[in-house]
Coordinates of C-alpha atoms in Angstrom, one line a residue:
Chain I
M15 CA 0.0 0.0 0.0
S16 CA 1.5 3.4 -0.9
V17 CA 1.7 5.7 1.9
R18 CA -0.1 8.9 1.1
K19 CA -1.2 12.1 2.9
R20 CA -4.6 12.0 4.4
V21 CA -6.6 14.5 2.4
L22 CA -10.1 13.7 3.5
P23 CA -11.3 15.0 6.8
G24 CA -13.3 13.2 9.5
F25 CA -11.1 10.1 10.0
A26 CA -10.6 10.3 13.8
P27 CA -14.2 11.0 14.7
T28 CA -15.8 8.5 12.4
L29 CA -13.4 5.8 13.3
G30 CA -13.6 6.6 16.9
F31 CA -17.4 6.5 16.9
T32 CA -17.3 3.2 14.9
L33 CA -15.1 1.5 17.4
F34 CA -17.0 2.9 20.4
Y35 CA -20.3 1.8 19.1
L36 CA -19.1 -1.6 18.0
S37 CA -17.4 -2.2 21.3
L38 CA -20.4 -1.1 23.4
L39 CA -23.0 -3.1 21.5
V40 CA -21.3 -6.1 20.0
L41 CA -17.7 -6.8 21.3
I42 CA -18.3 -6.3 25.1
P43 CA -21.6 -8.2 25.2
L44 CA -20.0 -11.1 23.3
A45 CA -17.0 -11.1 25.5
A46 CA -19.3 -11.2 28.5
V47 CA -20.6 -14.6 27.4
F48 CA -17.1 -16.1 27.3
I49 CA -16.0 -14.5 30.5
K50 CA -19.2 -15.5 32.4
S51 CA -18.8 -19.1 31.1
A52 CA -15.1 -19.2 32.1
G53 CA -16.1 -18.0 35.6
H54 CA -18.0 -21.2 36.2
G55 CA -15.0 -23.5 35.5
F56 CA -14.5 -26.0 32.9
D57 CA -16.3 -28.9 34.6
A58 CA -19.5 -27.0 34.8
F59 CA -19.2 -25.9 31.3
W60 CA -18.5 -29.4 30.0
A61 CA -21.3 -30.9 32.0
A62 CA -23.9 -28.4 30.7
A63 CA -22.6 -28.3 27.1
T64 CA -22.7 -32.2 26.8
S65 CA -25.8 -33.2 28.7
P66 CA -27.8 -35.8 26.7
R67 CA -30.6 -33.5 25.8
V68 CA -28.2 -30.8 24.6
L69 CA -26.2 -33.4 22.6
A70 CA -29.5 -34.4 20.9
S71 CA -30.2 -30.9 20.1
Y72 CA -26.8 -30.5 18.5
R73 CA -27.5 -33.5 16.3
L74 CA -30.8 -32.1 15.2
S75 CA -29.7 -28.6 14.7
F76 CA -26.5 -29.4 12.8
G77 CA -27.9 -32.4 10.9
A78 CA -31.1 -30.7 9.8
S79 CA -29.2 -27.5 8.9
L80 CA -26.6 -29.4 6.8
L81 CA -29.4 -31.3 5.0
A82 CA -31.5 -28.2 4.5
A83 CA -28.5 -26.3 3.0
G84 CA -27.7 -29.3 0.8
I85 CA -31.3 -29.4 -0.6
N86 CA -31.2 -25.6 -1.1
L87 CA -27.9 -25.9 -3.0
V88 CA -29.5 -28.1 -5.6
F89 CA -32.8 -26.1 -5.9
G90 CA -31.2 -22.8 -5.2
L91 CA -28.8 -23.3 -8.2
M92 CA -31.8 -24.5 -10.2
L93 CA -33.8 -21.4 -9.5
A94 CA -30.9 -19.1 -10.1
W95 CA -30.3 -20.8 -13.4
C96 CA -34.0 -20.4 -14.4
L97 CA -34.0 -16.7 -13.3
V98 CA -30.8 -15.8 -15.2
R99 CA -31.0 -18.1 -18.3
Y100 CA -34.7 -18.5 -19.0
D101 CA -37.6 -16.1 -19.8
F102 CA -40.9 -17.1 -18.4
P103 CA -44.0 -15.3 -17.4
G104 CA -43.7 -13.8 -13.8
R105 CA -40.0 -14.1 -13.9
K106 CA -39.5 -10.6 -12.2
L107 CA -42.1 -11.5 -9.6
V108 CA -40.5 -14.7 -8.7
D109 CA -37.1 -12.9 -8.6
A110 CA -38.4 -10.4 -6.2
L111 CA -40.2 -12.9 -3.9
I112 CA -37.0 -15.0 -3.5
D113 CA -36.1 -12.6 -0.8
L114 CA -39.3 -13.3 1.1
P115 CA -37.6 -15.3 3.9
F116 CA -35.3 -12.3 4.6
A117 CA -38.2 -9.9 4.8
L118 CA -40.8 -12.1 6.5
P119 CA -40.6 -12.0 10.3
T120 CA -39.6 -15.5 11.4
A121 CA -42.4 -15.9 13.8
V122 CA -44.8 -15.4 10.9
A123 CA -43.0 -18.0 8.8
G124 CA -43.1 -20.3 11.7
I125 CA -46.9 -20.3 12.3
A126 CA -47.6 -20.3 8.6
L127 CA -45.4 -23.4 8.0
T128 CA -47.0 -25.1 11.1
A129 CA -50.5 -24.4 9.8
L130 CA -49.5 -25.8 6.3
Y131 CA -47.8 -29.0 7.5
A132 CA -49.9 -29.9 10.6
P133 CA -51.9 -33.1 10.2
N134 CA -54.9 -31.0 9.3
G135 CA -53.1 -28.4 7.2
W136 CA -53.1 -28.1 3.4
V137 CA -50.0 -30.2 2.8
G138 CA -50.0 -32.1 6.0
S139 CA -53.4 -33.6 5.4
L140 CA -52.1 -35.0 2.1
F141 CA -49.4 -37.1 3.9
E142 CA -51.5 -37.9 7.0
P143 CA -53.3 -41.0 5.4
Y144 CA -49.8 -42.5 4.7
G145 CA -48.9 -42.2 8.3
I146 CA -46.3 -39.4 7.5
K147 CA -46.2 -36.7 10.1
I148 CA -44.4 -33.6 9.1
A149 CA -45.1 -30.9 11.6
F150 CA -43.9 -31.5 15.2
T151 CA -41.2 -33.9 14.1
P152 CA -37.6 -33.4 12.9
L153 CA -39.0 -33.4 9.3
G154 CA -40.8 -30.2 10.2
V155 CA -37.6 -28.6 11.4
L156 CA -35.9 -29.5 8.1
L157 CA -38.8 -27.7 6.1
A158 CA -38.5 -24.6 8.2
L159 CA -34.8 -24.5 7.7
I160 CA -35.2 -25.0 3.9
F161 CA -37.5 -22.0 3.8
I162 CA -35.1 -19.8 5.7
G163 CA -32.1 -20.8 3.7
L164 CA -33.2 -20.7 0.1
P165 CA -32.4 -17.0 -0.7
F166 CA -28.8 -17.4 0.6
I167 CA -27.9 -19.8 -2.2
V168 CA -29.9 -18.0 -5.0
R169 CA -28.6 -14.6 -4.1
T170 CA -24.9 -15.7 -4.0
V171 CA -25.1 -17.7 -7.2
Q172 CA -27.3 -15.5 -9.3
P173 CA -24.8 -12.4 -9.6
V174 CA -21.9 -14.8 -10.6
L175 CA -24.1 -16.5 -13.2
E176 CA -25.2 -13.1 -14.6
D177 CA -21.6 -11.9 -14.8
M178 CA -20.3 -15.1 -16.5
E179 CA -19.3 -14.4 -20.0
T180 CA -20.9 -16.7 -22.7
E181 CA -17.4 -17.1 -24.5
L182 CA -16.3 -19.9 -22.3
E183 CA -19.4 -21.9 -23.0
E184 CA -19.2 -21.0 -26.7
A185 CA -15.5 -22.3 -26.7
A186 CA -16.6 -25.5 -25.1
A187 CA -19.5 -25.9 -27.6
S188 CA -17.2 -25.2 -30.6
L189 CA -14.8 -27.9 -29.4
G190 CA -17.7 -30.3 -29.5
A191 CA -18.5 -30.6 -25.8
H192 CA -21.9 -31.8 -25.0
R193 CA -24.2 -29.3 -23.0
W194 CA -23.9 -31.5 -19.8
T195 CA -20.1 -31.7 -20.2
T196 CA -19.9 -27.9 -20.6
F197 CA -22.0 -27.4 -17.5
R198 CA -20.1 -30.0 -15.5
F199 CA -16.6 -28.8 -16.4
V200 CA -16.9 -25.2 -17.4
V201 CA -20.0 -23.7 -15.7
L202 CA -20.0 -25.6 -12.4
P203 CA -16.4 -24.9 -11.4
T204 CA -16.9 -21.2 -12.1
L205 CA -19.9 -21.2 -9.8
L206 CA -18.2 -23.4 -7.1
P207 CA -17.0 -20.7 -4.8
A208 CA -20.3 -18.9 -4.9
L209 CA -22.2 -22.2 -4.2
L210 CA -19.9 -23.0 -1.3
T211 CA -20.4 -19.5 0.1
G212 CA -24.1 -19.8 -0.2
F213 CA -24.1 -23.2 1.4
A214 CA -22.1 -21.9 4.4
L215 CA -24.3 -18.8 4.8
A216 CA -27.5 -20.9 4.7
F217 CA -25.9 -23.5 7.1
A218 CA -24.8 -20.8 9.6
R219 CA -28.2 -19.1 9.6
A220 CA -30.0 -22.4 10.0
V221 CA -28.1 -23.5 13.0
G222 CA -28.9 -20.2 14.8
E223 CA -32.5 -20.0 13.5
Y224 CA -35.2 -19.8 16.2
G225 CA -38.5 -18.1 15.2
S226 CA -39.4 -20.1 12.1
V227 CA -38.5 -23.5 13.7
I228 CA -39.9 -23.3 17.1
F229 CA -43.6 -23.6 16.2
I230 CA -43.3 -26.5 13.7
A231 CA -40.7 -28.4 15.8
G232 CA -43.1 -29.6 18.5
N233 CA -40.1 -29.3 20.9
I234 CA -40.1 -33.0 22.1
P235 CA -37.1 -33.6 24.4
L236 CA -34.4 -35.7 22.7
V237 CA -36.3 -35.8 19.4
S238 CA -37.2 -32.3 18.1
E239 CA -35.5 -29.8 20.3
I240 CA -33.1 -27.3 18.5
T241 CA -30.0 -25.9 20.2
P242 CA -31.3 -22.3 20.5
L243 CA -34.4 -23.7 22.3
M244 CA -32.1 -25.4 24.8
I245 CA -30.7 -22.0 25.6
I246 CA -34.1 -20.6 26.2
S247 CA -35.3 -23.5 28.3
K248 CA -32.2 -23.3 30.5
L249 CA -32.9 -19.6 30.9
E250 CA -36.4 -20.1 31.9
Q251 CA -35.1 -22.5 34.6
Y252 CA -32.7 -19.8 35.7
D253 CA -29.9 -22.1 34.8
Y254 CA -27.6 -19.3 33.6
V255 CA -24.5 -21.7 33.7
G256 CA -26.1 -24.1 31.3
A257 CA -27.5 -21.4 29.0
T258 CA -24.1 -19.7 28.8
A259 CA -22.3 -23.0 28.2
I260 CA -24.6 -23.8 25.1
A261 CA -24.2 -20.2 23.8
V262 CA -20.4 -20.5 24.0
V263 CA -20.6 -23.7 21.9
M264 CA -22.8 -22.0 19.3
L265 CA -20.6 -18.8 19.2
V266 CA -17.4 -20.8 18.7
F267 CA -19.2 -22.6 15.8
S268 CA -20.4 -19.3 14.4
F269 CA -16.9 -17.9 14.4
V270 CA -15.3 -20.8 12.8
L271 CA -17.9 -20.7 10.1
L272 CA -17.6 -16.9 9.6
L273 CA -13.9 -17.5 9.1
A274 CA -14.6 -20.2 6.5
I275 CA -17.0 -17.9 4.8
N276 CA -14.5 -15.1 4.6
L277 CA -11.9 -17.4 3.2
L278 CA -14.3 -18.6 0.7
Q279 CA -15.3 -15.1 -0.4
A280 CA -11.6 -14.2 -0.7
W281 CA -11.2 -17.2 -2.9
S282 CA -14.1 -16.4 -5.1
S283 CA -13.1 -12.8 -5.6
K284 CA -9.6 -13.9 -6.6
R285 CA -11.2 -16.2 -9.1
G286 CA -13.3 -13.4 -10.4
A287 CA -10.3 -11.2 -10.8
R288 CA -8.4 -13.7 -13.0
Chain O
M27 CA -26.4 -11.5 4.2
S28 CA -26.2 -11.7 0.5
T29 CA -28.6 -8.8 -0.3
A30 CA -26.3 -6.2 -1.7
L31 CA -27.7 -3.8 -4.1
S32 CA -26.8 -4.9 -7.6
I33 CA -27.2 -3.0 -10.7
A34 CA -28.9 -5.0 -13.4
R35 CA -27.2 -5.3 -16.8
T36 CA -28.8 -6.1 -20.0
R37 CA -29.2 -9.9 -20.4
P38 CA -27.7 -11.7 -23.3
D39 CA -30.3 -13.8 -25.2
Y40 CA -29.0 -17.1 -23.9
Q41 CA -31.7 -19.2 -25.7
A42 CA -30.8 -17.7 -29.1
N43 CA -27.2 -18.9 -28.8
P44 CA -26.7 -22.5 -29.5
A45 CA -23.8 -22.6 -27.1
T46 CA -25.7 -21.5 -24.1
R47 CA -29.0 -23.2 -24.8
E48 CA -30.3 -26.4 -23.4
A49 CA -32.5 -28.9 -25.0
P50 CA -36.2 -27.9 -24.7
W51 CA -37.0 -30.9 -22.4
V52 CA -34.2 -29.9 -20.0
R53 CA -35.4 -26.4 -20.0
R54 CA -39.0 -27.5 -19.1
L55 CA -37.8 -29.8 -16.5
L56 CA -35.6 -27.3 -14.8
L57 CA -38.4 -24.6 -14.9
T58 CA -41.0 -27.1 -13.6
L59 CA -38.8 -28.3 -10.8
G60 CA -37.4 -24.9 -9.8
L61 CA -40.7 -23.1 -9.9
S62 CA -42.6 -26.0 -8.0
F63 CA -40.0 -25.7 -5.3
F64 CA -40.5 -21.9 -5.2
A65 CA -44.2 -22.3 -5.1
V66 CA -44.3 -25.0 -2.3
F67 CA -41.6 -23.5 -0.1
L68 CA -42.1 -19.7 -0.5
L69 CA -45.4 -18.9 -2.1
L70 CA -47.5 -21.3 -0.1
P71 CA -46.6 -20.1 3.4
L72 CA -47.3 -16.6 2.3
V73 CA -50.7 -17.5 1.0
A74 CA -51.5 -19.5 4.1
V75 CA -50.8 -16.5 6.4
F76 CA -53.6 -14.5 4.6
T77 CA -56.1 -17.4 4.2
E78 CA -55.8 -18.3 7.9
A79 CA -56.2 -14.6 8.9
L80 CA -59.4 -14.2 7.0
R81 CA -60.8 -17.7 7.7
K82 CA -63.3 -16.4 10.3
G83 CA -64.1 -13.3 8.1
W84 CA -63.3 -9.7 8.1
E85 CA -65.0 -8.8 11.4
V86 CA -63.0 -11.1 13.5
Y87 CA -59.9 -10.1 11.6
L88 CA -60.4 -6.4 12.2
A89 CA -61.5 -7.0 15.8
S90 CA -58.2 -8.9 16.4
L91 CA -56.2 -6.0 15.0
A92 CA -58.1 -3.5 17.1
D93 CA -57.3 -5.4 20.3
E94 CA -55.7 -3.2 23.0
E95 CA -52.6 -5.5 23.5
T96 CA -52.1 -5.7 19.8
L97 CA -52.1 -1.9 19.5
S98 CA -49.6 -1.6 22.3
A99 CA -47.5 -4.2 20.5
I100 CA -47.7 -2.1 17.4
K101 CA -46.5 0.9 19.2
L102 CA -43.6 -0.8 20.8
T103 CA -42.5 -2.3 17.4
L104 CA -42.6 1.1 15.9
L105 CA -40.6 2.6 18.8
A106 CA -38.0 -0.1 18.7
A107 CA -37.5 0.4 14.9
L108 CA -37.6 4.2 15.3
I109 CA -34.6 4.0 17.6
A110 CA -32.7 1.2 16.1
V111 CA -32.8 2.3 12.4
P112 CA -31.4 5.9 12.9
L113 CA -28.8 4.7 15.3
N114 CA -27.5 2.0 12.9
L115 CA -27.8 4.5 10.1
V116 CA -25.5 7.0 11.8
F117 CA -23.1 4.1 12.6
G118 CA -23.2 2.7 9.1
V119 CA -22.4 6.1 7.4
S120 CA -19.7 6.7 10.0
A121 CA -18.1 3.3 9.7
A122 CA -18.2 3.4 5.8
W123 CA -16.6 6.9 5.8
A124 CA -13.7 5.7 8.0
I125 CA -13.3 2.5 6.1
A126 CA -13.9 3.4 2.5
K127 CA -12.3 6.9 2.5
H128 CA -9.2 6.3 4.6
D129 CA -6.3 3.8 5.0
F130 CA -5.6 2.1 8.2
R131 CA -4.3 -1.1 9.6
G132 CA -6.8 -3.8 10.7
K133 CA -9.5 -2.6 8.3
Q134 CA -10.4 -6.1 7.1
L135 CA -10.7 -7.2 10.8
L136 CA -13.0 -4.3 11.5
I137 CA -15.2 -5.2 8.6
T138 CA -15.4 -8.8 9.9
F139 CA -16.4 -7.5 13.3
I140 CA -19.1 -5.3 11.9
D141 CA -20.6 -8.5 10.2
L142 CA -20.5 -10.4 13.5
P143 CA -24.1 -9.9 14.5
F144 CA -25.3 -11.6 11.4
S145 CA -23.6 -14.8 12.5
V146 CA -24.6 -14.8 16.0
S147 CA -27.9 -16.7 16.8
P148 CA -30.6 -14.3 17.8
V149 CA -31.2 -16.2 21.0
V150 CA -27.4 -15.9 21.9
A151 CA -27.8 -12.2 21.2
G152 CA -30.6 -11.9 23.7
L153 CA -28.7 -13.9 26.2
M154 CA -25.7 -11.6 26.1
Y155 CA -27.8 -8.7 27.3
V156 CA -29.4 -10.9 30.0
L157 CA -26.0 -11.7 31.2
L158 CA -24.9 -8.1 31.2
F159 CA -28.1 -6.4 32.6
G160 CA -30.2 -9.1 34.1
A161 CA -30.7 -9.6 37.9
Q162 CA -27.8 -12.1 37.9
G163 CA -25.7 -10.1 35.4
W164 CA -22.7 -7.8 35.9
L165 CA -24.6 -4.6 36.1
G166 CA -27.7 -6.2 37.6
P167 CA -27.2 -5.1 41.2
W168 CA -26.1 -1.7 40.2
L169 CA -29.2 -1.2 38.0
Q170 CA -31.4 -2.5 40.8
E171 CA -30.0 0.0 43.3
H172 CA -30.8 2.8 41.0
D173 CA -34.2 1.4 40.1
L174 CA -33.3 1.0 36.3
K175 CA -34.7 -1.8 34.3
I176 CA -33.1 -2.9 31.0
V177 CA -33.8 -6.6 30.6
F178 CA -37.5 -7.6 30.7
A179 CA -38.3 -3.9 29.9
V180 CA -38.4 -1.6 26.9
P181 CA -34.6 -0.7 26.8
G182 CA -33.7 -4.4 26.5
I183 CA -36.0 -4.8 23.5
V184 CA -34.4 -1.8 21.9
L185 CA -30.9 -3.1 22.6
A186 CA -31.7 -6.5 21.2
T187 CA -33.2 -4.8 18.0
V188 CA -30.1 -2.6 17.6
F189 CA -27.9 -5.7 17.8
V190 CA -29.6 -7.8 15.2
T191 CA -29.9 -4.9 12.8
F192 CA -26.4 -3.6 13.4
P193 CA -24.6 -4.4 10.1
F194 CA -27.3 -3.7 7.5
V195 CA -26.5 -0.1 6.6
A196 CA -22.7 -0.4 7.1
R197 CA -22.3 -3.5 4.9
E198 CA -24.4 -1.9 2.2
L199 CA -22.4 1.3 2.2
I200 CA -18.8 0.0 2.7
P201 CA -18.4 -1.9 -0.6
L202 CA -20.3 0.9 -2.5
M203 CA -18.2 3.7 -1.2
Q204 CA -15.0 1.6 -1.7
A205 CA -15.9 1.0 -5.3
Q206 CA -16.6 4.8 -5.8
G207 CA -13.1 5.7 -4.7
R208 CA -12.1 9.0 -3.2
D209 CA -11.4 11.3 -6.2
E210 CA -14.6 13.3 -6.1
E211 CA -14.3 13.9 -2.3
E212 CA -10.6 14.8 -2.6
A213 CA -11.3 17.2 -5.3
A214 CA -14.0 19.0 -3.3
T215 CA -11.7 19.2 -0.2
V216 CA -8.9 20.6 -2.3
L217 CA -11.3 23.2 -3.7
G218 CA -12.0 24.3 -0.1
A219 CA -15.1 22.4 0.9
G220 CA -15.4 21.4 4.6
G221 CA -15.9 17.8 5.7
W222 CA -19.5 18.0 6.3
Q223 CA -20.1 20.0 3.0
T224 CA -18.1 17.4 1.1
F225 CA -20.1 14.6 2.5
R226 CA -23.5 16.2 2.0
R227 CA -22.9 17.6 -1.5
V228 CA -20.6 15.0 -3.0
T229 CA -20.8 11.7 -1.2
L230 CA -24.5 11.6 -0.3
P231 CA -25.8 12.0 -3.8
N232 CA -23.6 9.1 -4.8
I233 CA -24.6 6.7 -2.1
K234 CA -28.3 7.7 -1.6
W235 CA -29.8 4.5 -3.2
G236 CA -27.4 2.2 -1.3
L237 CA -28.2 4.0 1.9
L238 CA -31.9 3.7 1.3
Y239 CA -31.6 0.1 0.5
G240 CA -29.7 -0.6 3.8
V241 CA -32.4 1.4 5.7
I242 CA -35.2 -0.6 4.2
L243 CA -33.6 -4.0 5.1
C244 CA -32.7 -2.7 8.5
N245 CA -36.2 -1.6 9.2
A246 CA -37.7 -4.8 8.1
R247 CA -35.5 -6.9 10.4
A248 CA -36.1 -4.4 13.2
M249 CA -39.8 -4.8 13.0
G250 CA -39.8 -8.5 12.6
E251 CA -37.1 -9.7 14.9
F252 CA -38.3 -12.6 17.2
G253 CA -35.7 -14.6 18.9
A254 CA -33.5 -11.9 20.4
V255 CA -36.4 -9.8 21.5
S256 CA -38.2 -12.9 22.9
V257 CA -35.2 -13.6 25.3
V258 CA -35.0 -10.0 26.7
S259 CA -38.7 -9.2 26.7
G260 CA -40.0 -11.3 29.6
H261 CA -43.3 -11.3 27.8
V262 CA -45.0 -8.6 30.0
R263 CA -48.3 -8.2 28.3
G264 CA -49.2 -4.8 27.0
L265 CA -45.8 -3.6 28.0
T266 CA -42.9 -5.6 26.4
N267 CA -44.5 -7.3 23.6
T268 CA -43.6 -6.4 20.1
L269 CA -45.8 -7.6 17.1
P270 CA -43.8 -10.8 16.5
L271 CA -44.1 -11.8 20.2
Q272 CA -47.7 -11.0 20.1
V273 CA -48.1 -13.4 17.3
E274 CA -46.5 -16.0 19.5
I275 CA -48.7 -15.4 22.5
L276 CA -52.0 -15.5 20.6
Y277 CA -50.8 -18.6 18.8
N278 CA -49.9 -20.4 21.9
E279 CA -53.3 -19.5 23.4
Y280 CA -54.9 -21.2 20.4
Q281 CA -56.4 -17.9 19.2
F282 CA -55.3 -18.8 15.7
A283 CA -57.4 -16.3 13.7
A284 CA -56.1 -13.4 15.9
A285 CA -52.5 -14.7 15.7
F286 CA -52.8 -15.0 11.8
A287 CA -54.4 -11.5 11.6
V288 CA -51.4 -10.0 13.4
A289 CA -49.1 -12.1 11.3
S290 CA -50.8 -10.8 8.2
V291 CA -49.8 -7.2 9.2
L292 CA -46.2 -8.3 9.4
A293 CA -46.5 -10.2 6.1
L294 CA -47.8 -7.1 4.5
L295 CA -44.9 -5.2 5.8
A296 CA -42.6 -7.8 4.3
L297 CA -44.3 -7.4 1.0
V298 CA -44.1 -3.6 1.2
T299 CA -40.3 -4.1 1.9
L300 CA -39.9 -6.2 -1.2
V301 CA -41.6 -3.6 -3.3
L302 CA -39.6 -0.8 -1.9
K303 CA -36.5 -2.8 -2.4
Q304 CA -37.4 -3.4 -6.1
I305 CA -38.1 0.3 -6.6
V306 CA -34.7 1.3 -5.1
E307 CA -33.0 -1.3 -7.4
W308 CA -34.7 0.2 -10.5
Q309 CA -33.8 3.8 -9.4
A310 CA -30.2 2.8 -8.7
A311 CA -30.1 1.2 -12.2
R312 CA -31.5 4.3 -13.8
S313 CA -29.2 6.7 -12.3
A314 CA -26.2 4.5 -13.0
R315 CA -26.9 4.8 -16.7

């Protein structure tokens, strides 16, 4: 970086305010969680963070989130492809509504999904005769996480797909490549960083998600309790040690994933620059 | 979140080009699968909200909205957004000015820190403030002595709302202002404009659409936040209930029509948000041309 004289004013006050506001609202409260947890000692932390009910909640939260992100990876790519490559009536409307899960309050999504997939709901009643229960089971959790994660994949893949020059595909076609071969070896590698970033973003969001899941989950201990709910239920029992321990586990996971997402984004922007 | 304001370009006609075109059956299959997925997972829940809300007719619908507790929830939701959005707006502009218009060490780290609230579970966010300001918390005894209440009261709700909407404006403005560079501002300064004048006359017109975009997203999240607010609210009826919390209470009391009526107001808000977002995108594309 070349050293140059600061010409523009306002550096000290804006950076000062930024650091002050950031520390006050984000960094100090986050640090409080770790310090609080450390104050109770490692044994208390470990006992609370690995009790059977909490372990079951990790399995559900992480498992369902991974699966939901995986399903969204396939259908999100498909939707992004349709939106960029094809013309169909209502395309602009579909494009605008993709962001609905970002804009719709999670509690609203939660009760709407529950109403749909409950045994007497529009969709739930179709599966009821076959003995398949969706709401109030882990399957319901999965559906809610699919809803919440879809825009992450579409919105990270879509711009890359739009910016992709057609020359590469033309070159592949002129060399006699089949369309599928072109997609598999030319298009997909270009989209890979964006797909992985979208996957990681959807996964991270799903693990922490509360509002849209809590109504449809049914919250049966050891079966359909998600990790954020365990924090709430510990808090309701005034078990601050337990709540804090689970929060620490979730925070460490979020930070690791955030790091991974940053590395992925650096990778994809380097690719784009080439 | 991946909702950066993007400027639409003209689309190449992919289907006229044999190299970028799929067989018609592939196209039909992809469209059918993709749009069915969209309809089932996104459209259906939206339709369900309004159908369930109006199931018992307009009279019940309007009566549920005119309920006193619902009205006080609307007031609190508006109050929280009215405080959180301007605060994060000022922060966002200030952070973007420092980051985009100046060089300093640790810039990338600062940007990552600003993004942190997006990767923290809302429930954990609520818990943080309980640990700090609750009766068992660090500042709890001091607050009690001075008869101040933050958690399980309105200030806690505002704090939680500020936290979850923290990065929206900043992360919209930082890349935008970085891309625009510093030449225009430097020219203005060299010609004798003051800092504030430079910002208002030069920077602001360049970033206004991005700014508006960030504010719209920030506001939608502020009014719709559930998890974080739920932890710090204590669910005191008519006092610390926001609209999303009111939806939960009504739903858990099996007042489904009323719950969906309140939910439909929030769903309308979401639709208005999407429309405004679209308008801003069009305006930004037009002024970029």
